[in-house]
Coordinates of C-alpha atoms and ligand atoms in Angstrom, one line a residue:
X1253 CA 84.7 73.2 129.8
X1254 CA 84.0 76.9 130.1
X1255 CA 87.4 78.5 130.0
X1256 CA 90.0 78.6 127.4
X1257 CA 92.7 76.0 128.0
X1258 CA 95.8 76.3 125.8
X1259 CA 96.6 72.7 126.6
X1260 CA 93.6 71.8 124.4
X1261 CA 95.0 74.0 121.7
X1262 CA 98.7 73.0 121.6
X1263 CA 98.5 72.5 117.9
X1264 CA 97.0 75.9 117.3
X1265 CA 99.7 77.4 119.5
X1266 CA 102.5 75.5 117.8
X1267 CA 101.1 76.6 114.4
X1268 CA 100.9 80.3 115.3
X1269 CA 104.4 80.3 116.8
X1270 CA 106.0 78.3 114.1
X1271 CA 104.6 80.4 111.2
X1272 CA 105.3 83.6 113.2
X1273 CA 108.9 82.8 113.8
X1274 CA 109.4 81.5 110.3
X1275 CA 108.0 84.7 108.8
X1276 CA 110.1 86.9 111.1
X1277 CA 113.2 85.0 110.1
X1278 CA 112.3 85.2 106.4
X1279 CA 111.8 89.0 106.8
X1280 CA 115.3 89.3 108.1
X1281 CA 117.0 86.9 105.7
X1282 CA 115.2 87.1 102.4
X1283 CA 114.1 90.8 102.1
X1284 CA 116.1 93.8 102.4
X1285 CA 114.2 96.2 104.7
X1286 CA 115.7 99.3 105.7
X1287 CA 115.3 99.4 109.5
X1288 CA 116.0 102.7 111.1
X1289 CA 115.4 102.1 114.8
X1290 CA 114.4 99.5 117.4
X1291 CA 110.7 100.4 117.1
X1292 CA 110.8 99.5 113.4
X1293 CA 112.5 96.2 114.2
X1294 CA 109.8 95.5 116.8
X1295 CA 107.0 96.3 114.4
X1296 CA 108.5 94.0 111.8
X1297 CA 108.8 91.3 114.4
X1298 CA 105.2 91.4 115.7
X1299 CA 103.4 92.2 112.4
X1300 CA 102.9 88.6 111.2
X1301 CA 101.1 87.8 114.4
X1302 CA 98.1 90.0 113.9
X1303 CA 97.2 88.1 110.7
X1304 CA 98.2 84.6 111.9
X1305 CA 95.9 84.8 114.9
X1306 CA 93.0 85.3 112.6
X1307 CA 94.0 82.8 109.9
X1308 CA 94.7 80.0 112.3
X1309 CA 91.7 81.0 114.4
X1310 CA 89.5 79.7 111.6
X1311 CA 90.2 76.2 112.9
X1312 CA 88.2 77.1 116.1
X1313 CA 85.0 76.9 114.1
X1314 CA 85.5 73.2 113.4
X1315 CA 83.9 70.7 115.8
X1316 CA 86.3 67.8 115.4
X1317 CA 90.0 67.6 116.0
X1318 CA 90.4 66.3 112.5
X1319 CA 88.6 69.3 111.1
X1320 CA 90.6 71.7 113.2
X1321 CA 93.9 70.0 112.2
X1322 CA 93.0 70.0 108.5
X1323 CA 92.2 73.7 108.7
X1324 CA 95.5 74.5 110.4
X1325 CA 97.5 72.5 107.8
X1326 CA 95.7 74.0 104.8
X1327 CA 96.2 77.5 106.3
X1328 CA 99.9 76.9 106.9
X1329 CA 100.4 75.7 103.3
X1330 CA 98.6 78.6 101.8
X1331 CA 100.5 81.1 103.9
X1332 CA 103.8 79.5 103.1
X1333 CA 103.0 79.6 99.4
X1334 CA 102.2 83.3 99.7
X1335 CA 105.3 84.1 101.6
X1336 CA 107.5 82.0 99.3
X1337 CA 106.0 83.5 96.2
X1338 CA 107.0 86.9 97.5
X1339 CA 110.5 85.7 98.3
X1340 CA 110.9 84.4 94.7
X1341 CA 109.4 87.5 93.2
X1342 CA 111.6 89.7 95.4
X1343 CA 114.7 87.9 94.3
X1344 CA 114.0 88.8 90.8
X1345 CA 112.2 92.1 90.9
X1346 CA 113.2 93.4 94.3
X1347 CA 109.6 94.2 95.0
X1348 CA 106.5 92.6 96.6
X1349 CA 103.7 91.0 94.6
X1350 CA 100.7 93.2 93.9
X1351 CA 97.6 91.8 92.2
X1352 CA 98.0 93.6 88.9
X1353 CA 101.4 92.1 88.3
X1354 CA 99.9 88.6 88.6
X1355 CA 97.9 89.5 85.5
X1356 CA 100.7 91.2 83.6
X1357 CA 102.1 88.1 81.9
X1358 CA 104.9 90.1 80.4
X1359 CA 106.5 90.3 83.8
X1360 CA 106.5 86.5 84.0
X1361 CA 108.0 86.0 80.6
X1362 CA 111.3 87.2 82.0
X1363 CA 110.7 85.3 85.2
X1364 CA 109.9 82.1 83.4
X1365 CA 113.3 81.9 81.8
X1366 CA 115.1 82.2 85.0
X1367 CA 112.9 80.2 87.4
X1368 CA 115.6 77.6 87.8
X1369 CA 118.0 80.3 89.0
X1370 CA 115.5 81.7 91.4
X1371 CA 114.2 78.6 93.0
X1372 CA 116.3 75.9 94.8
X1373 CA 115.8 72.8 96.8
X1374 CA 116.9 74.6 100.0
X1375 CA 113.8 76.6 99.5
X1376 CA 111.9 73.8 101.2
X1377 CA 112.9 75.5 104.4
X1378 CA 110.3 78.2 103.6
X1379 CA 107.8 75.4 104.4
X1380 CA 109.4 74.4 107.6
X1381 CA 106.4 75.4 109.7
X1382 CA 104.1 73.1 107.7
X1383 CA 106.4 70.2 108.5
X1384 CA 106.6 71.1 112.2
X1385 CA 102.8 71.3 112.4
X1386 CA 102.3 68.0 110.7
X1387 CA 104.9 66.4 112.9
X1388 CA 103.3 67.8 116.0
X1389 CA 99.9 66.5 115.0
X1390 CA 101.4 63.0 114.5
X1391 CA 103.5 62.7 117.6
X1392 CA 101.9 64.8 120.3
X1393 CA 99.3 63.0 122.5
X1394 CA 95.8 63.2 121.0
X1395 CA 93.1 65.0 122.8
X1396 CA 90.5 62.5 123.9
X1397 CA 86.9 62.8 122.7
X1398 CA 85.2 65.5 120.8
X1399 CA 84.6 69.0 122.0
X1400 CA 83.2 72.2 120.8
X1401 CA 85.1 75.4 121.3
X1402 CA 82.7 77.4 123.3
X1403 CA 81.4 80.6 121.8
X1404 CA 82.7 82.8 124.6
X1405 CA 86.2 81.4 124.5
X1406 CA 86.3 81.8 120.7
X1407 CA 85.1 85.4 121.1
X1408 CA 87.8 86.1 123.6
X1409 CA 90.3 84.7 121.2
X1410 CA 89.2 86.9 118.4
X1411 CA 89.1 90.0 120.7
X1412 CA 92.7 89.3 121.6
X1413 CA 93.5 89.0 117.9
X1414 CA 91.9 92.3 117.1
X1415 CA 93.8 93.9 119.9
X1416 CA 97.0 92.7 118.3
X1417 CA 95.9 94.2 115.0
X1418 CA 95.3 97.5 116.6
X1419 CA 98.5 97.4 118.4
X1420 CA 100.3 96.8 115.1
X1421 CA 98.4 99.5 113.3
X1422 CA 98.9 102.0 116.1
X1423 CA 102.6 101.4 116.3
X1424 CA 102.8 101.6 112.5
X1425 CA 100.9 104.9 112.5
X1426 CA 103.3 106.5 115.0
X1427 CA 106.3 105.4 112.9
X1428 CA 104.7 106.3 109.6
X1429 CA 101.6 108.6 109.8
X1430 CA 99.0 108.1 107.2
X1431 CA 100.5 104.8 106.1
X1432 CA 97.2 103.3 104.9
X1433 CA 95.5 106.5 103.7
X1434 CA 98.4 107.5 101.5
X1435 CA 99.7 104.1 100.8
X1436 CA 103.2 105.2 99.9
X1437 CA 105.2 102.2 99.2
X1438 CA 104.8 98.5 99.0
X1439 CA 108.1 97.9 100.9
X1440 CA 106.9 100.2 103.7
X1441 CA 103.6 98.5 103.9
X1442 CA 105.1 95.1 104.3
X1443 CA 107.5 96.4 106.8
X1444 CA 104.8 97.9 108.9
X1445 CA 101.8 95.7 108.6
X1446 CA 103.3 92.5 107.3
X1447 CA 103.1 90.5 104.1
X1448 CA 99.8 88.9 104.8
X1449 CA 98.0 92.0 105.9
X1450 CA 99.6 93.8 103.0
X1451 CA 98.0 91.4 100.5
X1452 CA 94.6 92.0 102.1
X1453 CA 95.1 95.7 101.7
X1454 CA 96.2 95.2 98.1
X1455 CA 93.2 93.1 97.4
X1456 CA 90.9 95.8 98.8
X1457 CA 92.5 98.6 96.8
X1458 CA 92.6 96.6 93.6
X1459 CA 89.1 95.3 93.8
X1460 CA 87.7 98.7 94.6
X1461 CA 89.3 100.1 91.4
X1462 CA 88.3 97.2 89.2
X1463 CA 84.7 97.4 90.4
X1464 CA 84.6 101.1 89.4
X1465 CA 86.3 100.2 86.1
X1466 CA 83.8 97.4 85.4
X1467 CA 80.8 99.6 86.0
X1468 CA 82.1 102.3 83.6
X1469 CA 81.4 102.5 79.9
X1470 CA 82.6 104.9 77.3
X1471 CA 79.3 106.8 77.1
X1472 CA 80.3 108.7 80.2
X1473 CA 83.1 110.1 78.2
X1474 CA 80.9 112.0 75.8
X1475 CA 80.0 114.7 78.3
X1476 CA 83.6 115.0 79.4
X1477 CA 84.9 115.2 75.9
X1478 CA 82.4 118.0 75.0
X1479 CA 83.4 119.9 78.1
X1480 CA 87.1 119.6 77.3
X1481 CA 86.6 120.6 73.7
X1482 CA 84.4 123.6 74.6
X1483 CA 86.9 124.9 77.1
X1484 CA 90.0 124.4 75.1
X1485 CA 92.4 127.4 74.9
X1486 CA 93.6 128.2 71.4
X1487 CA 97.3 127.9 70.8
X1488 CA 99.7 130.9 70.8
X1489 CA 100.9 130.9 67.2
X1490 CA 104.1 132.6 68.1
X1491 CA 105.0 130.1 70.9
X1492 CA 103.8 126.9 69.3
X1493 CA 106.8 124.9 68.2
X1494 CA 109.2 127.7 69.1
X1495 CA 111.6 125.2 70.8
X1496 CA 110.8 122.1 68.8
X1497 CA 113.4 119.4 68.8
X1498 CA 115.1 120.4 72.0
X1499 CA 115.7 118.0 74.8
X1500 CA 113.2 118.4 77.6
X1501 CA 114.7 118.3 81.1
X1502 CA 112.2 118.6 83.9
X1503 CA 113.1 119.0 87.6
X1504 CA 110.4 118.4 90.1
X1505 CA 111.6 120.3 93.2
X1506 CA 110.7 118.6 96.4
X1507 CA 108.6 120.7 98.8
X1508 CA 109.6 124.0 97.3
X1509 CA 107.2 126.8 98.0
X1510 CA 107.3 130.3 96.6
X1511 CA 107.5 132.1 99.9
X1512 CA 111.2 131.4 100.3
X1513 CA 112.0 132.9 96.9
X1514 CA 113.3 136.5 96.7
X1515 CA 113.2 136.4 100.4
X1516 CA 115.7 136.3 103.2
X1517 CA 115.9 134.6 106.6
X1518 CA 117.5 136.6 109.3
X1519 CA 119.5 138.4 106.6
X1520 CA 120.5 135.3 104.7
X1521 CA 119.3 134.9 101.1
X1522 CA 117.6 131.6 100.9
X1523 CA 117.6 130.9 97.2
X1524 CA 120.4 133.0 95.6
X1525 CA 120.6 130.9 92.4
X1526 CA 116.9 130.5 91.9
X1527 CA 116.5 134.2 92.4
X1528 CA 119.1 135.0 89.8
X1529 CA 117.2 132.8 87.4
X1530 CA 113.9 134.7 87.8
X1531 CA 115.1 137.7 86.0
X1532 CA 117.3 135.8 83.6
X1533 CA 116.9 136.7 80.0
X1534 CA 116.3 133.1 79.1
X1535 CA 113.7 132.3 81.8
X1536 CA 109.9 132.5 81.7
X1537 CA 109.1 132.7 85.4
X1538 CA 105.5 132.2 86.6
X1539 CA 104.8 134.0 89.9
X1540 CA 101.2 132.9 90.2
X1541 CA 101.5 129.2 89.9
X1542 CA 100.1 126.7 92.4
X1543 CA 100.4 123.0 93.2
X1544 CA 97.2 121.1 93.0
X1545 CA 98.2 117.9 94.8
X1546 CA 96.3 115.9 97.4
X1547 CA 97.4 113.0 99.6
X1548 CA 99.5 111.6 96.8
X1549 CA 101.9 114.5 97.2
X1550 CA 105.0 114.0 95.0
X1551 CA 103.2 111.4 92.9
X1552 CA 100.2 113.6 92.4
X1553 CA 102.4 116.4 91.1
X1554 CA 103.9 113.9 88.7
X1555 CA 100.4 112.7 87.7
X1556 CA 99.2 116.3 87.0
X1557 CA 102.3 117.0 85.0
X1558 CA 102.1 113.9 82.8
X1559 CA 98.3 113.7 82.3
X1560 CA 96.8 117.1 82.9
X1561 CA 94.3 115.4 85.2
X1562 CA 93.9 115.7 89.0
X1563 CA 95.0 113.1 91.5
X1564 CA 92.3 111.6 93.6
X1565 CA 90.4 113.1 96.6
X1566 CA 91.5 110.2 98.7
X1567 CA 94.6 108.1 98.4
X1568 CA 97.2 108.2 95.6
X1569 CA 96.1 107.7 92.1
X1570 CA 99.6 106.3 91.4
X1571 CA 98.6 103.3 93.6
X1572 CA 94.9 103.0 93.1
X1573 CA 94.8 103.4 89.3
X1574 CA 98.4 102.6 88.3
X1575 CA 97.2 100.1 85.7
X1576 CA 94.9 102.5 83.8
X1577 CA 95.2 103.6 80.2
X1578 CA 96.6 107.1 80.0
X1579 CA 97.8 109.5 77.3
X1580 CA 100.7 111.0 79.1
X1581 CA 103.2 113.6 78.1
X1582 CA 105.8 110.9 78.0
X1583 CA 103.8 108.8 75.6
X1584 CA 103.3 111.8 73.3
X1585 CA 106.9 112.6 73.3
X1586 CA 107.8 109.0 72.8
X1587 CA 105.6 109.0 69.7
X1588 CA 107.4 112.0 68.5
X1589 CA 110.8 110.4 68.6
X1590 CA 111.9 111.3 72.1
X1591 CA 113.6 108.9 74.5
X1592 CA 111.7 109.3 77.8
X1593 CA 112.8 108.7 81.3
X1594 CA 112.5 109.6 85.0
X1595 CA 115.4 109.9 87.4
X1596 CA 114.8 109.6 91.1
X1597 CA 117.1 108.2 93.8
X1598 CA 114.5 106.2 95.7
X1599 CA 113.3 102.7 95.9
X1600 CA 111.4 102.0 92.6
X1601 CA 108.3 100.7 94.3
X1602 CA 107.8 104.0 96.2
X1603 CA 104.5 105.5 95.1
X1604 CA 104.1 102.4 92.9
X1605 CA 106.3 104.1 90.3
X1606 CA 107.6 101.0 88.8
X1607 CA 104.1 100.0 87.9
X1608 CA 102.5 103.2 86.8
X1609 CA 105.5 104.2 84.8
X1610 CA 104.7 101.4 82.5
X1611 CA 101.2 102.7 82.1
X1612 CA 102.3 106.3 81.4
X1613 CA 105.0 105.0 79.0
X1614 CA 108.1 106.1 80.7
X1615 CA 110.7 104.2 78.7
X1616 CA 113.3 104.0 81.5
X1617 CA 113.2 104.6 85.2
X1618 CA 116.6 105.4 86.7
X1619 CA 115.8 104.5 90.3
X1620 CA 118.1 104.3 93.3
X1621 CA 119.8 101.2 91.9
X1622 CA 121.3 103.2 89.1
X1623 CA 123.0 105.6 91.6
X1624 CA 126.0 105.2 93.7
X1625 CA 124.9 105.7 97.2
X1626 CA 126.9 105.6 100.4
X1627 CA 126.8 106.9 103.9
X1628 CA 128.7 110.1 102.9
X1629 CA 126.6 111.1 100.0
X1630 CA 123.2 110.4 101.5
X1631 CA 121.2 112.0 104.2
X1632 CA 117.5 111.9 105.3
X1633 CA 115.6 110.1 102.6
X1634 CA 118.7 109.0 100.6
X1635 CA 121.1 110.3 98.0
X1636 CA 121.7 114.0 98.4
X1637 CA 120.6 116.3 95.6
X1638 CA 124.1 117.5 94.6
X1639 CA 125.5 114.0 94.0
X1640 CA 122.1 113.1 92.5
X1641 CA 122.4 115.8 89.9
X1642 CA 126.0 115.1 89.2
X1643 CA 125.3 111.4 88.7
X1644 CA 122.2 112.1 86.7
X1645 CA 123.8 114.5 84.2
X1646 CA 126.4 111.8 83.6
X1647 CA 123.7 109.4 82.8
X1648 CA 122.1 111.9 80.5
X1649 CA 125.1 112.1 78.3
X1650 CA 124.4 108.5 77.3
X1651 CA 120.8 109.1 76.4
X1652 CA 119.7 109.2 72.8
X1653 CA 118.6 112.6 71.8
X1654 CA 116.2 114.3 71.7
X1655 CA 115.3 113.1 75.2
X1656 CA 112.8 113.9 77.8
X1657 CA 113.9 113.2 81.4
X1658 CA 112.1 114.2 84.6
X1659 CA 114.2 114.4 87.7
X1660 CA 112.7 114.4 91.2
X1661 CA 114.8 115.8 94.0
X1662 CA 114.7 114.5 97.6
X1663 CA 116.9 116.3 100.1
X1664 CA 114.4 119.1 100.8
X1665 CA 111.9 116.6 102.2
X1666 CA 110.4 116.5 105.7
X1667 CA 112.0 116.3 108.3
X1668 CA 114.5 118.6 106.5
X1669 CA 117.8 117.2 107.9
X1670 CA 121.3 117.8 106.6
X1671 CA 124.8 116.9 107.4
X1672 CA 126.7 119.8 109.1
X1673 CA 128.9 120.4 106.1
X1674 CA 125.9 121.0 103.9
X1675 CA 124.3 123.7 106.1
X1676 CA 125.0 126.9 104.3
X1677 CA 122.9 129.1 106.5
X1678 CA 121.9 128.9 110.1
X1679 CA 118.5 127.6 111.3
X1680 CA 115.6 129.9 111.8
X1681 CA 114.5 130.7 115.3
X1682 CA 110.7 130.0 115.5
X1683 CA 108.9 127.4 117.7
X1684 CA 108.8 125.0 114.7
X1685 CA 112.0 122.9 114.2
X1686 CA 110.5 121.9 110.9
X1687 CA 110.3 125.5 109.6
X1688 CA 113.7 126.3 111.1
X1689 CA 115.4 123.5 109.3
X1690 CA 113.4 124.0 106.1
X1691 CA 115.4 127.2 105.2
X1692 CA 118.6 125.2 105.4
X1693 CA 117.5 122.4 103.1
X1694 CA 116.0 124.9 100.6
X1695 CA 119.3 126.7 100.6
X1696 CA 120.9 123.3 99.8
X1697 CA 118.4 122.6 97.1
X1698 CA 119.2 126.0 95.6
X1699 CA 122.9 125.1 95.6
X1700 CA 122.2 121.8 93.9
X1701 CA 120.4 123.4 91.0
X1702 CA 123.4 125.7 90.5
X1703 CA 125.6 122.6 90.4
X1704 CA 123.1 121.0 88.0
X1705 CA 123.3 123.9 85.6
X1706 CA 127.1 123.9 85.7
X1707 CA 127.1 120.2 85.0
X1708 CA 124.7 120.5 82.0
X1709 CA 126.9 123.2 80.5
X1710 CA 130.1 121.2 81.1
X1711 CA 128.6 118.2 79.4
X1712 CA 127.3 120.1 76.5
X1713 CA 123.7 119.4 77.3
X1714 CA 122.6 122.9 78.2
X1715 CA 122.3 124.8 74.9
X1716 CA 120.0 122.4 73.2
X1717 CA 117.6 121.8 76.0
X1718 CA 114.6 123.4 77.7
X1719 CA 114.7 123.2 81.4
X1720 CA 111.4 123.2 83.3
X1721 CA 111.4 123.3 87.1
X1722 CA 108.5 123.5 89.5
X1723 CA 107.7 122.8 93.2
X1724 CA 105.8 119.6 93.8
X1725 CA 103.7 120.6 96.9
X1726 CA 104.0 122.5 100.1
X1727 CA 106.8 121.7 102.5
X1728 CA 105.4 123.5 105.5
X1729 CA 101.9 122.4 106.5
X1730 CA 99.3 124.3 108.4
X1731 CA 100.6 122.7 111.6
X1732 CA 103.3 125.3 111.6
X1733 CA 101.1 128.3 111.1
X1734 CA 102.3 130.1 114.2
X1735 CA 105.9 129.9 113.1
X1736 CA 105.0 130.9 109.5
X1737 CA 103.1 133.9 110.8
X1738 CA 106.2 134.9 112.7
X1739 CA 108.4 134.5 109.6
X1740 CA 106.0 136.4 107.3
X1741 CA 105.5 139.1 109.9
X1742 CA 101.8 138.5 110.2
X1743 CA 99.5 138.2 113.3
X1744 CA 98.2 134.9 112.1
X1745 CA 97.9 132.7 109.0
X1746 CA 94.3 132.8 107.8
X1747 CA 92.6 130.3 105.5
X1748 CA 93.1 133.0 102.8
X1749 CA 96.8 133.1 103.5
X1750 CA 97.1 129.3 103.5
X1751 CA 95.6 129.1 100.0
X1752 CA 98.0 131.7 98.6
X1753 CA 100.9 129.9 100.4
X1754 CA 100.3 126.9 98.1
X1755 CA 102.1 128.9 95.4
X1756 CA 105.1 127.0 94.0
X1757 CA 107.7 128.3 91.6
X1758 CA 107.6 127.5 87.9
X1759 CA 110.6 128.1 85.7
X1760 CA 110.7 127.4 82.0
X1761 CA 114.3 128.1 81.2
X1762 CA 115.3 128.1 77.5
X1763 CA 119.0 128.7 77.0
X1764 CA 119.8 131.3 74.4
X1765 CA 116.1 132.2 73.8
X1766 CA 116.5 135.8 75.1
X1767 CA 112.8 135.8 75.5
X1768 CA 112.7 135.7 79.3
X1769 CA 109.8 137.3 81.2
X1770 CA 107.9 137.2 84.4
X1771 CA 104.4 135.9 83.8
X1772 CA 101.7 136.7 86.2
X1773 CA 99.0 134.5 84.9
X1774 CA 97.3 132.3 87.5
X1775 CA 97.9 128.6 86.7
X1776 CA 98.7 125.3 88.2
X1777 CA 100.5 122.0 87.6
X1778 CA 97.6 120.8 85.4
X1779 CA 98.6 123.3 82.8
X1780 CA 102.1 122.0 82.3
X1781 CA 101.4 119.2 79.9
X1782 CA 99.7 121.4 77.2
X1783 CA 102.1 124.3 77.8
X1784 CA 105.2 122.2 77.3
X1785 CA 103.9 120.1 74.4
X1786 CA 103.0 123.2 72.6
X1787 CA 106.4 124.8 73.0
X1788 CA 107.8 121.6 71.5
X1789 CA 105.4 121.9 68.6
X1790 CA 103.2 118.9 69.6
X1791 CA 99.5 119.3 69.0
X1792 CA 97.1 118.4 71.9
X1793 CA 93.8 119.5 70.5
X1794 CA 92.4 116.0 70.6
X1795 CA 93.7 115.2 74.1
X1796 CA 91.5 114.6 77.1
X1797 CA 93.2 117.1 79.4
X1798 CA 91.8 119.6 81.9
X1799 CA 94.7 122.1 81.9
X1800 CA 95.4 124.9 79.4
X1801 CA 98.5 126.3 77.7
X1802 CA 99.9 129.0 80.0
X1803 CA 101.0 130.9 76.9
X1804 CA 97.6 130.9 75.3
X1805 CA 95.8 134.3 75.2
X1806 CA 92.7 132.3 76.2
X1807 CA 94.3 130.8 79.3
X1808 CA 92.0 131.7 82.2
X1809 CA 93.4 133.0 85.5
X1810 CA 91.8 130.2 87.5
X1811 CA 93.4 127.4 89.4
X1812 CA 91.5 124.7 91.2
X1813 CA 93.0 122.9 94.2
X1814 CA 92.3 119.2 94.8
X1815 CA 90.2 120.0 97.9
X1816 CA 87.9 122.4 96.0
X1817 CA 89.5 125.6 97.0
X1818 CA 90.4 127.9 94.0
X1819 CA 92.2 131.1 93.2
X1820 CA 91.5 133.5 90.3
X1821 CA 93.1 136.8 89.5
X1822 CA 90.5 138.5 91.7
X1823 CA 89.3 136.0 94.2
X1824 CA 90.4 133.3 96.6
X1825 CA 87.7 130.7 97.5
X1826 CA 88.1 128.7 100.7
X1827 CA 85.4 126.8 102.8
X1828 CA 82.5 128.4 101.0
X1829 CA 83.9 131.9 101.6
X1830 CA 85.0 134.3 98.9
X1831 CA 87.9 136.5 99.6
X1832 CA 89.2 139.5 97.7
X1833 CA 92.5 138.3 96.4
X1834 CA 94.3 141.5 96.8
X1835 CA 93.2 142.5 100.3
X1836 CA 92.1 139.2 101.9
X1837 CA 88.8 140.7 102.8
X1838 CA 85.7 138.5 102.8
X1839 CA 83.5 139.6 99.8
X1840 CA 80.1 138.7 98.5
X1841 CA 79.9 135.1 97.3
X1842 CA 78.7 136.4 93.9
X1843 CA 82.2 137.1 92.9
X1844 CA 83.2 133.5 93.2
X1845 CA 79.9 132.0 92.2
X1846 CA 80.7 131.5 88.5
X1847 CA 83.7 129.4 89.3
X1848 CA 82.3 127.3 92.1
X1849 CA 80.3 125.0 89.8
X1850 CA 83.2 124.8 87.3
X1851 CA 85.7 123.8 90.0
X1852 CA 83.3 121.0 91.1
X1853 CA 82.7 119.9 87.5
X1854 CA 86.4 119.7 86.6
X1855 CA 87.3 117.7 89.7
X1856 CA 84.3 115.4 89.0
X1857 CA 85.3 114.9 85.4
X1858 CA 88.8 114.1 86.3
X1859 CA 87.6 111.5 88.9
X1860 CA 85.3 110.0 86.3
X1861 CA 88.0 109.6 83.8
X1862 CA 90.3 108.0 86.4
X1863 CA 87.9 105.8 88.3
X1864 CA 86.3 104.5 85.2
X1865 CA 89.6 104.2 83.3
X1866 CA 87.7 106.0 80.6
X1867 CA 90.7 106.8 78.4
X1868 CA 90.6 103.1 77.2
X1869 CA 87.6 104.1 75.3
X1870 CA 89.2 107.1 73.6
X1871 CA 91.4 107.4 70.5
X1872 CA 93.4 110.6 70.9
X1873 CA 94.7 110.3 67.3
X1874 CA 91.2 111.0 66.0
X1875 CA 89.4 112.4 69.0
X1876 CA 86.8 109.6 68.6
X1877 CA 85.3 107.3 71.1
X1878 CA 86.3 103.7 70.6
X1879 CA 82.9 102.2 70.1
X1880 CA 84.0 98.6 69.9
X1881 CA 85.3 98.8 73.4
X1882 CA 82.0 100.2 74.6
X1883 CA 79.9 97.4 73.2
Ligands
LIG2247 C1 109.6 109.7 97.4 C2 109.5 111.1 97.3 C3 108.7 111.8 98.3 O1 110.1 109.0 96.3 O2 109.2 111.5 96.0 O3 107.4 111.7 98.3 P1 106.4 112.7 99.1 O4 106.5 112.2 100.5 O5 106.9 114.1 99.0 O6 105.1 112.5 98.5
LIG2248 MN1 107.3 115.6 97.5

C-alpha cells in the first residue's frame, strides 16, 4: 500500500470532521464574536481545522488499529474538555482562559459558588463528537489486518496540515496585521487562530515569561537600584504637594500627535478647543513631550504612565508580563486614600487589561459593559468619544472622592472613520486616505474634550480636580510620509523629522491655579508618574522608576524612545546618526555620545526589571531589597 487511502482512515476523517463542525457550531452559539465581514466568518469557520489535523494526526504514528483508535478517542476527549472549559469560563467571565488565571485561585472562588448555574446536563452536547467517534468505531466495518501508515503518506498528511495552518495565519494576517507579534486581544486571537491554537500561543508566551522569571534573582536589582538612586531628580519644593487632595482625572488621547495642534488644514482649525487650552491660565502645557511606546501602543502608554518603566522591545508587556509585581501610580494613590479606576469603552480583555489591572491595582475597570452602546452612538472601534465622556462623567459622580480615574479615548483610532454628522471639517486632499481622514477624527476628538470639560463643570467635578491629558502614540505612521511631507510643506520626511513627529501633547490642567505656562522641557511618558505623584504630594524617592519629575530643576532634557532613538534639547539621535536638533543637519557623533550608553542602559534596566519580575524583591516602603525572597 503506497498511496494514502481515505477508506483506511474513515475514523480519522470522521473524527476531524466531527470535532471541526462541533467547534464551529460552538463558536457561533456559545461565544459572542463580533464578526464584521464574510472573510472573518470564513476564518472563524476554518480555524479549528489547522490544529485538528495535527492533533488527530498523532494517531498515524500508531501501528495497530487499536492504538490509532485509542489515540483518536483520547484526543477528542481532551479537546472537548478544553473547549468546554472555555465555554464555562466564558459564561461567567466573558473571556477565554489564559494560563495565569488557572493559577489565580481567587478567580475560581467566585466561580465555585456558581458552578451549578454555569453547568447543565445539556452540556453533554459539547462532547458529541466523542460519542460520534466511539459509535463509528463500534459500528463501522473493521479494517482487516495490521498495517503501518507509510512514512511518505504520513509526511504528505502533515504537509497538508501545515498548509492549512499557513492558510489560516495568512488570512488572519490580512484581516488583522501583526496579530501574533502584538497579541492584542484574547477574543481576537481565538477569532482568528482558533481556541486550540490560541492555547498553544498562550502556553508559549507564558512559559517564556515564567522561564525568565525563574532565572532571575533579586541580586540583579542592586545595580538597577543604584542607578535609579544616583539619577534621581530632586523635587521642586514649590510644586510638591501643591495640588494635594484633588481628584486626578487622566485622559489618554488616542493617536493624538502634536503636529495637528495650533495648525490648520486647508484653512480649518483642527483642534480649536485644545488650542485654547494651551495658553489657558490654568494649564501647564508641555510642547516638547514625546510618546515612548513600542508595539504595545495604547497599552505601552498606559504602562509607562503607571509604572515609569518602558514597555518591551517586542510584544506587549501588558500581555507578556501581566502577572508581575508592580508599584504603579494607581497602587500609590490607592494607598493614599484614593479610589482608583480606568474607563475605556472596549472589551475588557483587549490588551489583557482585565488581568494586568489587577496587578497594577486598578480598583475598578469600567469597560464596555458599563456603557450604553448602540448603532447610533458607536462608530469604528466602538462607542464614540462624546457619548463616552458623557457617560463617564456621569459614572464619576458616583465615585468616592478623592478619586483617580484614567480614561482612554477611542474614536481617533485607525482607520479614522466617522459618521457623516460627526464630520466637522472636510477631508484633507493628499494621496493618503488615512491622513486625510485623520484630521476629521482629531477634530471630533477635540470637540469631545470640550464636551467633557463642560460636563465636568456641570457635575461639579471640575474645580476640585487636576486634569492630565496626553497623546498615547503616533496616529500617522511612516507609511504616509509622502502625504505628511505634503501637509507639512516639506520635500520629504527624513528620519530626523520622523523622530520629532513622535511629539504628543501633554496638558496638566489645574482649574483655578492661575499658574499656567508653556514648558519647553524635553520629556516623555515615563516622566508622568513622578511628575503627577509629586504634584499630589506623594513621595517617590524610594520608587524603582526611570522617569523624572518634569517640574524638577534637575530634570534633564532627554527622552529615550523604545527603539533606541533619543532626543535632547540639542540633538536628535536616529540609526547611529546624530542630528542637530534645531537644523536637522548631521553633526559629529560626539554630541550624542554621552547619551547613547545611557539610553541603552535605561532600556536594559527596564527590561531586566520586567523580564525578571524584579519588583517582587523590592520593598518600596523602605527602599530595601527583600532578602527572604532572594534566598
Ligand atoms: C483598544 C485601544 C486601541 O482598547 O486602546 O489600542 P491601540 O491599537 O491604539 O494600541
Ligand atoms: Mn492607541
